[in-house]
Amino acid sequence: MIGKIRKGSGFKGCVDYVLGKQQAVLLHADGVLAESRQDIIRCFCTQASMNPRLGKPVGHIALSYSVNDAPKLTDEKMIQLAQEYMREMKITDTQYIIVRHQDREHPHVHIVFNRIDNNGKTISDRNDMYRNEQVCKKLKAKHGLYFAKGKELVKRHRLKEPDKSKYEIYTAMRNEIGKSKSWRQLQERLAEKGIGIRFKYKGRTDEVQGISFTKGAYTFKGSEIDRNFSFSKLDKHFGNAGMDTVENSRQQIVSAPILEPEQTPQRNDSPSMGGLFSLFDVSPSAPSDEEIDWSLRKKKKKKKRQLKL
């Protein structure tokens, strides 16, 4: 079970999409007249007008299930799961429709709901992506739904960027990690597939803190690709041997020194520091002729104002 949440500004486009698909079936409707699409849209818009300040009153959720669950997912079961999902997500006391699509091999439904509830209040979307993940896990365990076993079951041809590039990096790493005996070999093998490796260093030291992978315009941390591809775990596999020979675009995090409230940066005229003051031999505190002239003008203006008063 996977939930995808989106928000929008127009009910017409969303309702037309979910009901316009071939073999789309309206399983359930609550709080709206369901005689036609126009009736549904009109009801949604009327209630949304109770709070015109909300720019995106349209809530759209797609709930998808594994093909392994298809035999048990009757229309009644899909309605039950959708309603239970909404309660867990605190989407209650509002208008909604549940529509089942048949255009994919895996069972899935679309929920369109009004983010303005029946009392004119806004349904919060705070942390909804995190809550969505937790609720899906909870319902899968409660109803005995199928848990996918790893990334091998991902349907690559349906992936879009940046997920497409991320999965390509995952596949390449999985295939090449066992064939590589060093960081250098891994880098060369991945380069043949258009994938680069970048290490992140601690400050100006040679201590490596992390690793990232690049493909095209996208860059991902190793742990984002897979937990096993974090630098700490890869380092256990290869060790630091041969790190100096790896061609690497170095990344550094340089933090500015923190000054105490009464402390100010001190001038350093040492040539070895290469500072601007030592190069041009200009005192930072000495006012220029323009500053002196401007100061005198201000004093003259102040005197003229006092005389007028």
CSV table of C-alpha atoms in Angstrom, one decimal:
chain,number,residue,atom,x,y,z
A,1,MET,CA,0.0,0.0,0.0
A,2,ILE,CA,1.4,3.4,-1.1
A,3,GLY,CA,-0.2,6.7,-0.6
A,4,LYS,CA,0.5,9.8,-2.7
A,5,ILE,CA,-0.9,13.2,-1.6
A,6,ARG,CA,-1.3,16.3,-3.8
A,7,LYS,CA,-3.0,19.6,-3.4
A,8,GLY,CA,-4.5,21.8,-6.1
A,9,SER,CA,-6.6,24.9,-6.8
A,10,GLY,CA,-9.3,23.6,-9.2
A,11,PHE,CA,-11.8,20.9,-8.5
A,12,LYS,CA,-12.9,20.6,-12.1
A,13,GLY,CA,-9.6,19.4,-13.4
A,14,CYS,CA,-9.1,16.9,-10.6
A,15,VAL,CA,-12.7,15.5,-10.8
A,16,ASP,CA,-12.6,15.3,-14.6
A,17,TYR,CA,-9.3,13.4,-14.3
A,18,VAL,CA,-10.4,10.7,-11.8
A,19,LEU,CA,-13.8,10.2,-13.3
A,20,GLY,CA,-12.7,10.6,-16.9
A,21,LYS,CA,-10.4,7.6,-17.0
A,22,GLN,CA,-11.7,4.6,-19.0
A,23,GLN,CA,-13.5,2.1,-16.7
A,24,ALA,CA,-13.3,4.5,-13.8
A,25,VAL,CA,-15.9,3.5,-11.1
A,26,LEU,CA,-17.3,5.9,-8.5
A,27,LEU,CA,-17.2,3.7,-5.4
A,28,HIS,CA,-18.5,6.1,-2.8
A,29,ALA,CA,-19.4,9.8,-2.4
A,30,ASP,CA,-20.0,11.8,0.8
A,31,GLY,CA,-21.4,15.3,1.1
A,32,VAL,CA,-21.8,15.9,-2.6
A,33,LEU,CA,-24.5,15.2,-5.2
A,34,ALA,CA,-23.2,12.4,-7.4
A,35,GLU,CA,-25.6,12.5,-10.3
A,36,SER,CA,-23.0,14.0,-12.6
A,37,ARG,CA,-19.5,15.4,-12.6
A,38,GLN,CA,-20.9,18.9,-12.8
A,39,ASP,CA,-22.9,18.3,-9.6
A,40,ILE,CA,-19.9,16.9,-7.8
A,41,ILE,CA,-17.7,19.9,-8.9
A,42,ARG,CA,-20.4,22.4,-8.0
A,43,CYS,CA,-20.8,21.0,-4.5
A,44,PHE,CA,-17.1,21.0,-3.9
A,45,CYS,CA,-16.7,24.6,-5.1
A,46,THR,CA,-19.7,25.8,-3.0
A,47,GLN,CA,-18.2,24.5,0.2
A,48,ALA,CA,-14.7,25.8,-0.7
A,49,SER,CA,-16.2,29.3,-1.0
A,50,MET,CA,-16.7,29.3,2.7
A,51,ASN,CA,-12.9,30.0,3.0
A,52,PRO,CA,-11.8,31.8,-0.1
A,53,ARG,CA,-8.4,32.6,1.4
A,54,LEU,CA,-7.2,29.0,1.0
A,55,GLY,CA,-5.4,29.0,-2.4
A,56,LYS,CA,-5.4,25.2,-2.8
A,57,PRO,CA,-8.6,23.7,-1.4
A,58,VAL,CA,-8.4,20.5,-3.5
A,59,GLY,CA,-7.1,17.4,-1.8
A,60,HIS,CA,-6.1,14.4,-4.0
A,61,ILE,CA,-4.8,11.1,-2.7
A,62,ALA,CA,-3.9,8.0,-4.8
A,63,LEU,CA,-3.8,4.7,-2.8
A,64,SER,CA,-2.1,1.9,-4.6
A,65,TYR,CA,-1.7,-1.7,-3.7
A,66,SER,CA,0.4,-4.6,-4.7
A,67,VAL,CA,-0.9,-7.0,-7.4
A,68,ASN,CA,-0.5,-9.7,-4.7
A,69,ASP,CA,-3.4,-8.2,-2.8
A,70,ALA,CA,-5.7,-8.0,-5.8
A,71,PRO,CA,-7.8,-11.1,-4.9
A,72,LYS,CA,-8.8,-9.6,-1.5
A,73,LEU,CA,-9.3,-6.1,-2.7
A,74,THR,CA,-13.0,-6.0,-3.5
A,75,ASP,CA,-14.8,-2.7,-4.0
A,76,GLU,CA,-16.1,-2.8,-0.5
A,77,LYS,CA,-12.6,-3.5,0.9
A,78,MET,CA,-11.2,-0.6,-1.1
A,79,ILE,CA,-13.8,1.7,0.4
A,80,GLN,CA,-13.1,0.5,3.9
A,81,LEU,CA,-9.3,1.0,3.5
A,82,ALA,CA,-9.8,4.5,2.0
A,83,GLN,CA,-12.1,5.6,4.8
A,84,GLU,CA,-9.8,4.2,7.5
A,85,TYR,CA,-6.8,5.9,5.8
A,86,MET,CA,-8.7,9.2,5.9
A,87,ARG,CA,-9.6,8.9,9.6
A,88,GLU,CA,-6.0,8.1,10.4
A,89,MET,CA,-4.8,11.2,8.4
A,90,LYS,CA,-7.4,13.4,10.3
A,91,ILE,CA,-9.3,14.0,7.1
A,92,THR,CA,-12.8,14.0,8.5
A,93,ASP,CA,-16.1,15.9,8.5
A,94,THR,CA,-15.7,17.0,4.9
A,95,GLN,CA,-16.8,16.2,1.3
A,96,TYR,CA,-15.0,13.4,-0.6
A,97,ILE,CA,-15.4,10.9,-3.4
A,98,ILE,CA,-13.6,7.5,-3.9
A,99,VAL,CA,-12.9,6.4,-7.4
A,100,ARG,CA,-11.4,3.1,-8.5
A,101,HIS,CA,-9.3,2.9,-11.7
A,102,GLN,CA,-8.7,-0.2,-13.8
A,103,ASP,CA,-6.0,1.2,-16.1
A,104,ARG,CA,-3.1,-0.5,-14.3
A,105,GLU,CA,-2.4,-4.0,-13.3
A,106,HIS,CA,-2.1,-3.1,-9.6
A,107,PRO,CA,-5.3,-2.1,-7.7
A,108,HIS,CA,-5.6,1.6,-6.8
A,109,VAL,CA,-8.2,4.2,-6.0
A,110,HIS,CA,-8.3,8.0,-6.1
A,111,ILE,CA,-9.7,10.1,-3.3
A,112,VAL,CA,-10.7,13.7,-4.0
A,113,PHE,CA,-11.6,15.6,-0.8
A,114,ASN,CA,-12.4,19.2,0.2
A,115,ARG,CA,-9.7,20.7,2.4
A,116,ILE,CA,-12.4,23.1,3.7
A,117,ASP,CA,-14.5,21.0,6.0
A,118,ASN,CA,-18.2,21.2,6.6
A,119,ASN,CA,-17.7,24.0,9.2
A,120,GLY,CA,-15.6,26.2,6.9
A,121,LYS,CA,-12.3,25.3,8.7
A,122,THR,CA,-9.1,24.2,6.9
A,123,ILE,CA,-8.0,20.6,7.2
A,124,SER,CA,-4.3,20.8,8.2
A,125,ASP,CA,-1.7,19.3,5.9
A,126,ARG,CA,1.1,19.7,8.4
A,127,ASN,CA,3.6,16.8,8.1
A,128,ASP,CA,1.2,15.0,5.8
A,129,MET,CA,3.9,13.2,3.9
A,130,TYR,CA,5.4,11.8,7.1
A,131,ARG,CA,2.0,10.9,8.5
A,132,ASN,CA,1.1,9.3,5.1
A,133,GLU,CA,4.0,6.9,5.4
A,134,GLN,CA,3.2,5.9,8.9
A,135,VAL,CA,-0.5,5.3,8.2
A,136,CYS,CA,0.3,3.2,5.2
A,137,LYS,CA,2.6,1.0,7.2
A,138,LYS,CA,0.0,0.7,10.0
A,139,LEU,CA,-2.8,-0.3,7.7
A,140,LYS,CA,-0.6,-2.8,5.8
A,141,ALA,CA,0.2,-4.6,9.0
A,142,LYS,CA,-3.3,-4.4,10.4
A,143,HIS,CA,-5.0,-5.8,7.2
A,144,GLY,CA,-2.2,-8.2,6.3
A,145,LEU,CA,-1.3,-6.5,3.0
A,146,TYR,CA,1.7,-7.3,1.0
A,147,PHE,CA,5.1,-5.7,1.9
A,148,ALA,CA,7.4,-5.4,-1.1
A,149,LYS,CA,10.8,-7.1,-0.7
A,150,GLY,CA,13.4,-4.6,-1.7
A,151,LYS,CA,14.0,-2.4,-4.7
A,152,GLU,CA,14.2,-5.3,-7.2
A,153,LEU,CA,10.4,-5.2,-7.6
A,154,VAL,CA,10.4,-1.6,-8.8
A,155,LYS,CA,9.0,-1.1,-12.3
A,156,ARG,CA,11.7,0.9,-13.9
A,157,HIS,CA,9.9,1.8,-17.1
A,158,ARG,CA,7.4,3.8,-15.0
A,159,LEU,CA,9.9,5.8,-13.0
A,160,LYS,CA,10.3,9.5,-13.6
A,161,GLU,CA,13.2,11.8,-12.7
A,162,PRO,CA,14.8,12.1,-10.2
A,163,ASP,CA,13.7,8.5,-9.1
A,164,LYS,CA,14.8,7.1,-12.5
A,165,SER,CA,18.4,8.3,-12.0
A,166,LYS,CA,18.4,7.2,-8.4
A,167,TYR,CA,17.4,3.7,-9.3
A,168,GLU,CA,19.9,3.5,-12.1
A,169,ILE,CA,22.7,4.4,-9.6
A,170,TYR,CA,21.3,1.8,-7.2
A,171,THR,CA,21.3,-0.9,-9.9
A,172,ALA,CA,24.9,0.0,-11.1
A,173,MET,CA,26.2,0.0,-7.5
A,174,ARG,CA,24.6,-3.4,-6.7
A,175,ASN,CA,26.2,-4.9,-9.9
A,176,GLU,CA,29.6,-3.3,-9.6
A,177,ILE,CA,30.3,-3.3,-5.8
A,178,GLY,CA,31.2,-7.1,-5.8
A,179,LYS,CA,33.4,-6.8,-8.9
A,180,SER,CA,35.5,-3.9,-7.5
A,181,LYS,CA,38.4,-4.5,-5.2
A,182,SER,CA,39.2,-0.8,-4.6
A,183,TRP,CA,37.6,2.6,-4.6
A,184,ARG,CA,39.5,3.3,-7.9
A,185,GLN,CA,38.0,0.2,-9.6
A,186,LEU,CA,34.5,1.1,-8.4
A,187,GLN,CA,34.9,4.7,-9.7
A,188,GLU,CA,36.1,3.5,-13.1
A,189,ARG,CA,33.3,1.0,-13.5
A,190,LEU,CA,30.6,3.5,-12.5
A,191,ALA,CA,32.2,6.2,-14.8
A,192,GLU,CA,31.5,3.8,-17.8
A,193,LYS,CA,27.8,4.1,-16.9
A,194,GLY,CA,27.9,7.8,-16.6
A,195,ILE,CA,27.9,7.9,-12.8
A,196,GLY,CA,30.4,9.9,-10.7
A,197,ILE,CA,31.6,9.6,-7.1
A,198,ARG,CA,32.1,12.7,-4.9
A,199,PHE,CA,33.5,12.6,-1.3
A,200,LYS,CA,32.7,15.2,1.3
A,201,TYR,CA,35.6,16.1,3.6
A,202,LYS,CA,35.6,17.6,7.1
A,203,GLY,CA,36.7,21.2,6.8
A,204,ARG,CA,40.1,21.5,5.3
A,205,THR,CA,41.3,18.1,6.5
A,206,ASP,CA,41.6,14.9,4.5
A,207,GLU,CA,39.1,13.1,6.7
A,208,VAL,CA,36.2,11.9,4.6
A,209,GLN,CA,32.7,12.5,6.1
A,210,GLY,CA,30.4,11.3,3.4
A,211,ILE,CA,29.9,10.2,-0.2
A,212,SER,CA,27.5,11.2,-3.0
A,213,PHE,CA,26.8,9.9,-6.5
A,214,THR,CA,26.0,12.0,-9.5
A,215,LYS,CA,24.3,11.1,-12.8
A,216,GLY,CA,23.4,13.8,-15.2
A,217,ALA,CA,22.0,16.8,-13.4
A,218,TYR,CA,21.2,14.8,-10.2
A,219,THR,CA,23.2,14.2,-7.1
A,220,PHE,CA,22.3,11.9,-4.2
A,221,LYS,CA,23.9,11.0,-0.9
A,222,GLY,CA,25.0,7.4,-0.7
A,223,SER,CA,22.4,6.7,2.1
A,224,GLU,CA,19.7,8.1,-0.1
A,225,ILE,CA,20.5,5.5,-2.7
A,226,ASP,CA,20.5,2.7,-0.2
A,227,ARG,CA,21.5,2.4,3.5
A,228,ASN,CA,24.3,0.0,2.4
A,229,PHE,CA,25.8,2.7,0.2
A,230,SER,CA,26.7,5.2,3.0
A,231,PHE,CA,30.4,6.1,3.2
A,232,SER,CA,30.8,4.3,6.6
A,233,LYS,CA,29.6,1.0,5.2
A,234,LEU,CA,31.4,1.3,1.9
A,235,ASP,CA,34.6,2.2,3.8
A,236,LYS,CA,34.3,-1.0,5.8
A,237,HIS,CA,34.1,-2.8,2.4
A,238,PHE,CA,37.1,-1.1,0.8
A,239,GLY,CA,38.9,0.6,3.6
A,240,ASN,CA,40.9,3.8,3.1
A,241,ALA,CA,43.5,2.0,1.0
A,242,GLY,CA,43.8,3.6,-2.4
A,243,MET,CA,41.7,6.7,-1.5
A,244,ASP,CA,44.5,9.0,-2.7
A,245,THR,CA,44.3,7.6,-6.2
A,246,VAL,CA,40.6,8.2,-6.6
A,247,GLU,CA,39.8,11.1,-8.9
A,248,ASN,CA,37.5,13.2,-6.9
A,249,SER,CA,35.7,16.5,-7.0
A,250,ARG,CA,36.4,17.6,-3.4
A,251,GLN,CA,33.6,19.1,-1.3
A,252,GLN,CA,34.4,21.1,1.8
A,253,ILE,CA,32.3,22.6,4.5
A,254,VAL,CA,34.1,25.7,5.8
A,255,SER,CA,32.6,27.4,8.8
A,256,ALA,CA,33.3,31.0,9.7
A,257,PRO,CA,34.9,31.6,13.2
A,258,ILE,CA,32.4,32.5,15.9
A,259,LEU,CA,33.2,35.9,17.5
A,260,GLU,CA,32.4,36.8,21.1
A,261,PRO,CA,30.0,39.7,21.5
A,262,GLU,CA,32.8,42.3,22.2
A,263,GLN,CA,35.4,40.7,20.0
A,264,THR,CA,36.3,42.1,16.6
A,265,PRO,CA,38.5,40.7,13.9
A,266,GLN,CA,42.1,41.7,14.3
A,267,ARG,CA,44.2,43.1,11.5
A,268,ASN,CA,47.1,40.9,10.4
A,269,ASP,CA,49.7,42.5,8.3
A,270,SER,CA,51.8,39.4,7.8
A,271,PRO,CA,52.7,38.8,4.1
A,272,SER,CA,52.1,35.1,4.7
A,273,MET,CA,48.4,35.8,5.4
A,274,GLY,CA,48.0,37.5,2.0
A,275,GLY,CA,45.4,39.9,3.4
A,276,LEU,CA,44.2,43.0,1.6
A,277,PHE,CA,45.6,45.3,4.2
A,278,SER,CA,49.1,44.0,3.8
A,279,LEU,CA,48.9,44.1,0.0
A,280,PHE,CA,47.8,47.7,-0.2
A,281,ASP,CA,49.1,49.0,3.2
A,282,VAL,CA,45.9,50.9,3.9
A,283,SER,CA,44.7,51.4,7.5
A,284,PRO,CA,41.1,50.2,7.9
A,285,SER,CA,40.4,52.8,10.5
A,286,ALA,CA,41.8,55.9,8.7
A,287,PRO,CA,38.9,58.0,7.2
A,288,SER,CA,39.3,59.0,3.5
A,289,ASP,CA,39.2,62.6,2.2
A,290,GLU,CA,35.6,61.9,1.0
A,291,GLU,CA,34.5,60.7,4.4
A,292,ILE,CA,36.0,63.8,6.1
A,293,ASP,CA,34.3,66.1,3.6
A,294,TRP,CA,31.0,64.4,4.1
A,295,SER,CA,31.3,64.7,7.8
A,296,LEU,CA,31.9,68.5,7.6
A,297,ARG,CA,28.8,68.8,5.3
A,298,LYS,CA,26.7,67.1,7.9
A,299,LYS,CA,27.9,69.4,10.7
A,300,LYS,CA,27.2,72.5,8.6
A,301,LYS,CA,23.7,71.3,7.8
A,302,LYS,CA,23.1,70.7,11.5
A,303,LYS,CA,24.2,74.2,12.4
A,304,LYS,CA,21.9,75.8,9.7
A,305,ARG,CA,18.9,73.8,11.2
A,306,GLN,CA,19.7,75.1,14.7
A,307,LEU,CA,19.9,78.7,13.5
A,308,LYS,CA,16.5,78.5,11.7
A,309,LEU,CA,14.9,77.2,15.0
